[in-house]
PDB file of C-alpha atoms in Angstrom:
ATOM      1  CA  MET A 623     -16.954  -1.829 -36.772  1.00 47.00           C
ATOM      2  CA  LYS A 624     -18.308   0.763 -34.321  1.00 45.00           C
ATOM      3  CA  ARG A 625     -19.161  -1.976 -31.836  1.00 47.00           C
ATOM      4  CA  GLY A 626     -15.565  -3.271 -31.937  1.00 41.00           C
ATOM      5  CA  LEU A 627     -14.202   0.234 -31.381  1.00 36.00           C
ATOM      6  CA  ILE A 628     -16.495   0.733 -28.378  1.00 41.00           C
ATOM      7  CA  VAL A 629     -15.357  -2.569 -26.845  1.00 35.00           C
ATOM      8  CA  ILE A 630     -11.706  -1.570 -27.301  1.00 39.00           C
ATOM      9  CA  LEU A 631     -12.295   1.858 -25.706  1.00 34.00           C
ATOM     10  CA  ILE A 632     -14.107   0.324 -22.727  1.00 40.00           C
ATOM     11  CA  SER A 633     -11.279  -2.180 -22.273  1.00 39.00           C
ATOM     12  CA  LEU A 634      -8.654   0.556 -22.341  1.00 38.00           C
ATOM     13  CA  LEU A 635     -10.554   2.732 -19.879  1.00 39.00           C
ATOM     14  CA  SER A 636     -11.098  -0.153 -17.474  1.00 40.00           C
ATOM     15  CA  CYS A 637      -7.388  -1.030 -17.583  1.00 42.00           C
ATOM     16  CA  GLN A 638      -6.441   2.538 -16.769  1.00 40.00           C
ATOM     17  CA  SER A 639      -8.795   2.727 -13.805  1.00 39.00           C
ATOM     18  CA  ASN A 640      -7.537  -0.590 -12.441  1.00 43.00           C
ATOM     19  CA  ASP A 641      -4.000   0.790 -12.360  1.00 53.00           C
ATOM     20  CA  ASN A 642      -5.133   3.410  -9.831  1.00 66.00           C
ATOM     21  CA  THR A 643      -6.995   0.987  -7.578  1.00 81.00           C
ATOM     22  CA  THR A 644      -4.449  -1.806  -7.241  1.00 92.00           C
ATOM     23  CA  ILE A 645      -1.703  -2.041  -4.686  1.00 95.00           C
ATOM     24  CA  ILE A 646       0.569  -3.571  -7.332  1.00 96.00           C
ATOM     25  CA  GLY A 647       3.400  -1.159  -8.047  1.00 97.00           C
ATOM     26  CA  ILE A 648       6.093   0.926  -6.400  1.00 97.00           C
ATOM     27  CA  TRP A 649       5.244   3.243  -3.488  1.00 97.00           C
ATOM     28  CA  GLN A 650       7.459   5.794  -1.698  1.00 96.00           C
ATOM     29  CA  LEU A 651       6.759   7.021   1.824  1.00 95.00           C
ATOM     30  CA  SER A 652       5.717  10.665   1.535  1.00 96.00           C
ATOM     31  CA  GLY A 653       3.991  11.597   4.791  1.00 93.00           C
ATOM     32  CA  SER A 654       2.492  10.621   8.123  1.00 90.00           C
ATOM     33  CA  ARG A 655      -0.350  11.641  10.407  1.00 86.00           C
ATOM     34  CA  TYR A 656      -0.875  10.854  14.079  1.00 81.00           C
ATOM     35  CA  GLY A 657      -2.861  12.072  17.030  1.00 75.00           C
ATOM     36  CA  THR A 658      -1.518  13.336  20.344  1.00 72.00           C
ATOM     37  CA  GLY A 659      -4.825  13.231  22.159  1.00 73.00           C
ATOM     38  CA  ALA A 660      -5.208  16.975  21.754  1.00 73.00           C
ATOM     39  CA  GLU A 661      -4.493  17.445  18.055  1.00 76.00           C
ATOM     40  CA  ILE A 662      -3.789  15.664  14.783  1.00 74.00           C
ATOM     41  CA  ILE A 663      -0.282  16.253  13.441  1.00 75.00           C
ATOM     42  CA  SER A 664       0.593  15.737   9.777  1.00 77.00           C
ATOM     43  CA  HIS A 665       4.085  15.687   8.292  1.00 76.00           C
ATOM     44  CA  GLU A 666       5.336  15.519   4.750  1.00 85.00           C
ATOM     45  CA  ILE A 667       8.399  13.281   4.527  1.00 79.00           C
ATOM     46  CA  ASP A 668      11.253  13.227   2.037  1.00 81.00           C
ATOM     47  CA  SER A 669      11.986   9.558   2.546  1.00 86.00           C
ATOM     48  CA  GLU A 670      14.063   6.839   0.963  1.00 90.00           C
ATOM     49  CA  ILE A 671      11.579   4.171   2.127  1.00 94.00           C
ATOM     50  CA  VAL A 672      10.090   2.435  -0.912  1.00 96.00           C
ATOM     51  CA  ILE A 673       7.818  -0.617  -1.082  1.00 96.00           C
ATOM     52  CA  LYS A 674       7.239  -2.603  -4.250  1.00 97.00           C
ATOM     53  CA  PHE A 675       4.213  -4.923  -4.408  1.00 97.00           C
ATOM     54  CA  GLU A 676       4.419  -7.513  -7.173  1.00 97.00           C
ATOM     55  CA  LYS A 677       1.581  -9.409  -8.869  1.00 96.00           C
ATOM     56  CA  ASN A 678       2.941 -12.760  -7.640  1.00 97.00           C
ATOM     57  CA  GLY A 679       2.407 -11.878  -3.941  1.00 97.00           C
ATOM     58  CA  ASN A 680       5.970 -10.812  -3.208  1.00 97.00           C
ATOM     59  CA  TYR A 681       6.910  -7.448  -1.792  1.00 97.00           C
ATOM     60  CA  ARG A 682      10.239  -5.697  -1.422  1.00 96.00           C
ATOM     61  CA  GLU A 683      10.895  -2.904   1.017  1.00 95.00           C
ATOM     62  CA  TYR A 684      13.902  -0.672   0.516  1.00 95.00           C
ATOM     63  CA  THR A 685      15.007   1.398   3.513  1.00 92.00           C
ATOM     64  CA  ASN A 686      18.260   3.384   3.494  1.00 87.00           C
ATOM     65  CA  GLY A 687      19.972   0.953   1.145  1.00 87.00           C
ATOM     66  CA  LYS A 688      18.701  -2.198   2.915  1.00 92.00           C
ATOM     67  CA  GLN A 689      16.179  -4.535   1.320  1.00 93.00           C
ATOM     68  CA  ILE A 690      13.551  -6.778   2.880  1.00 90.00           C
ATOM     69  CA  SER A 691      11.822  -9.291   0.620  1.00 94.00           C
ATOM     70  CA  ASP A 692       8.902 -11.472   1.614  1.00 96.00           C
ATOM     71  CA  ARG A 693       5.237 -12.205   0.872  1.00 97.00           C
ATOM     72  CA  TYR A 694       2.054 -10.184   1.227  1.00 96.00           C
ATOM     73  CA  PHE A 695      -1.641 -10.830   0.763  1.00 95.00           C
ATOM     74  CA  ILE A 696      -5.011  -9.205   1.275  1.00 93.00           C
ATOM     75  CA  ASN A 697      -6.972 -11.240   3.839  1.00 89.00           C
ATOM     76  CA  ASN A 698     -10.724 -11.838   4.017  1.00 83.00           C
ATOM     77  CA  LYS A 699     -11.161  -8.715   6.195  1.00 81.00           C
ATOM     78  CA  ASP A 700      -9.532  -6.572   3.465  1.00 87.00           C
ATOM     79  CA  PHE A 701      -6.377  -6.007   5.500  1.00 93.00           C
ATOM     80  CA  LEU A 702      -2.994  -5.856   3.844  1.00 95.00           C
ATOM     81  CA  VAL A 703      -0.815  -8.477   5.558  1.00 95.00           C
ATOM     82  CA  LEU A 704       2.983  -8.310   5.286  1.00 95.00           C
ATOM     83  CA  LEU A 705       4.641 -11.562   6.246  1.00 94.00           C
ATOM     84  CA  ASN A 706       8.040 -11.919   7.891  1.00 87.00           C
ATOM     85  CA  SER A 707       9.232 -15.460   7.222  1.00 89.00           C
ATOM     86  CA  LYS A 708      12.248 -15.109   9.513  1.00 87.00           C
ATOM     87  CA  THR A 709      10.310 -14.167  12.655  1.00 86.00           C
ATOM     88  CA  LYS A 710       7.030 -15.881  11.661  1.00 86.00           C
ATOM     89  CA  ASP A 711       5.270 -12.593  12.455  1.00 88.00           C
ATOM     90  CA  SER A 712       2.863 -10.623  10.309  1.00 92.00           C
ATOM     91  CA  ILE A 713       2.027  -6.935  10.213  1.00 92.00           C
ATOM     92  CA  PHE A 714      -1.582  -6.014   9.466  1.00 94.00           C
ATOM     93  CA  TYR A 715      -2.642  -2.767   7.798  1.00 94.00           C
ATOM     94  CA  SER A 716      -5.957  -1.220   6.995  1.00 93.00           C
ATOM     95  CA  TYR A 717      -5.326   0.358   3.617  1.00 94.00           C
ATOM     96  CA  GLN A 718      -6.907   2.758   1.161  1.00 94.00           C
ATOM     97  CA  ILE A 719      -5.873   3.770  -2.316  1.00 95.00           C
ATOM     98  CA  LYS A 720      -6.910   7.257  -3.349  1.00 94.00           C
ATOM     99  CA  GLY A 721      -5.620   8.127  -6.789  1.00 93.00           C
ATOM    100  CA  ASN A 722      -1.847   7.820  -6.600  1.00 95.00           C
ATOM    101  CA  LYS A 723      -1.796   7.728  -2.794  1.00 96.00           C
ATOM    102  CA  LEU A 724      -1.650   4.609  -0.584  1.00 96.00           C
ATOM    103  CA  ILE A 725      -2.747   5.162   3.020  1.00 95.00           C
ATOM    104  CA  LEU A 726      -1.661   2.554   5.588  1.00 95.00           C
ATOM    105  CA  ASP A 727      -2.903   2.338   9.187  1.00 93.00           C
ATOM    106  CA  GLU A 728      -1.387  -0.424  11.308  1.00 91.00           C
ATOM    107  CA  VAL A 729      -4.066  -2.596  12.940  1.00 92.00           C
ATOM    108  CA  ASP A 730      -4.109  -5.802  14.949  1.00 90.00           C
ATOM    109  CA  LYS A 731      -5.461  -9.017  13.399  1.00 87.00           C
ATOM    110  CA  ASN A 732      -8.975  -8.050  14.559  1.00 86.00           C
ATOM    111  CA  GLY A 733      -8.833  -4.647  12.884  1.00 85.00           C
ATOM    112  CA  SER A 734      -8.303  -2.431  15.937  1.00 85.00           C
ATOM    113  CA  PHE A 735      -5.961   0.482  15.310  1.00 82.00           C
ATOM    114  CA  MET A 736      -2.567   0.155  16.964  1.00 82.00           C
ATOM    115  CA  CYS A 737      -2.565   3.885  17.811  1.00 79.00           C
ATOM    116  CA  ASP A 738      -5.382   5.223  19.991  1.00 72.00           C
ATOM    117  CA  GLU A 739      -5.824   8.411  17.981  1.00 68.00           C
ATOM    118  CA  GLY A 740      -4.843   6.813  14.699  1.00 70.00           C
ATOM    119  CA  CYS A 741      -1.541   6.939  12.906  1.00 85.00           C
ATOM    120  CA  SER A 742      -1.288   6.800   9.150  1.00 92.00           C
ATOM    121  CA  SER A 743       1.550   6.500   6.680  1.00 94.00           C
ATOM    122  CA  PHE A 744       1.096   7.992   3.220  1.00 95.00           C
ATOM    123  CA  TYR A 745       2.858   6.610   0.162  1.00 96.00           C
ATOM    124  CA  LYS A 746       2.892   8.071  -3.334  1.00 97.00           C
ATOM    125  CA  ARG A 747       2.877   5.810  -6.395  1.00 97.00           C
ATOM    126  CA  LEU A 748       6.096   5.937  -8.414  1.00 95.00           C
ATOM    127  CA  GLU A 749       6.355   5.299 -12.122  1.00 86.00           C
ATOM    128  CA  GLU A 750       7.897   1.960 -13.006  1.00 73.00           C
TER     129      GLU A 750
END
């Protein structure tokens, strides 16, 4: 009986921790950081930009009442890749998840940052 209870508790704890480490969910843009060459500037943003990543590989981006829907995946270099089926282009991001925060840095397909001093977008996880 005790062994079964321990297995259940471990399962519940592992499920909870996975929720904080997965990109699956709804994220709202909440801030940005960029360098000017002389200093790093950070801004908090009250934004209507929301991205939803679904388990099936689809994402939806909502910006000022407009919606973009397409596919995403994590490539073998651990970059988040957002596809644009209409233009046949992809956007690559280096990403980190820290608690309820998603940090995106745009990179090229080789992993080089698109901004010389770095530029990051911060998203907060929203409840579904």
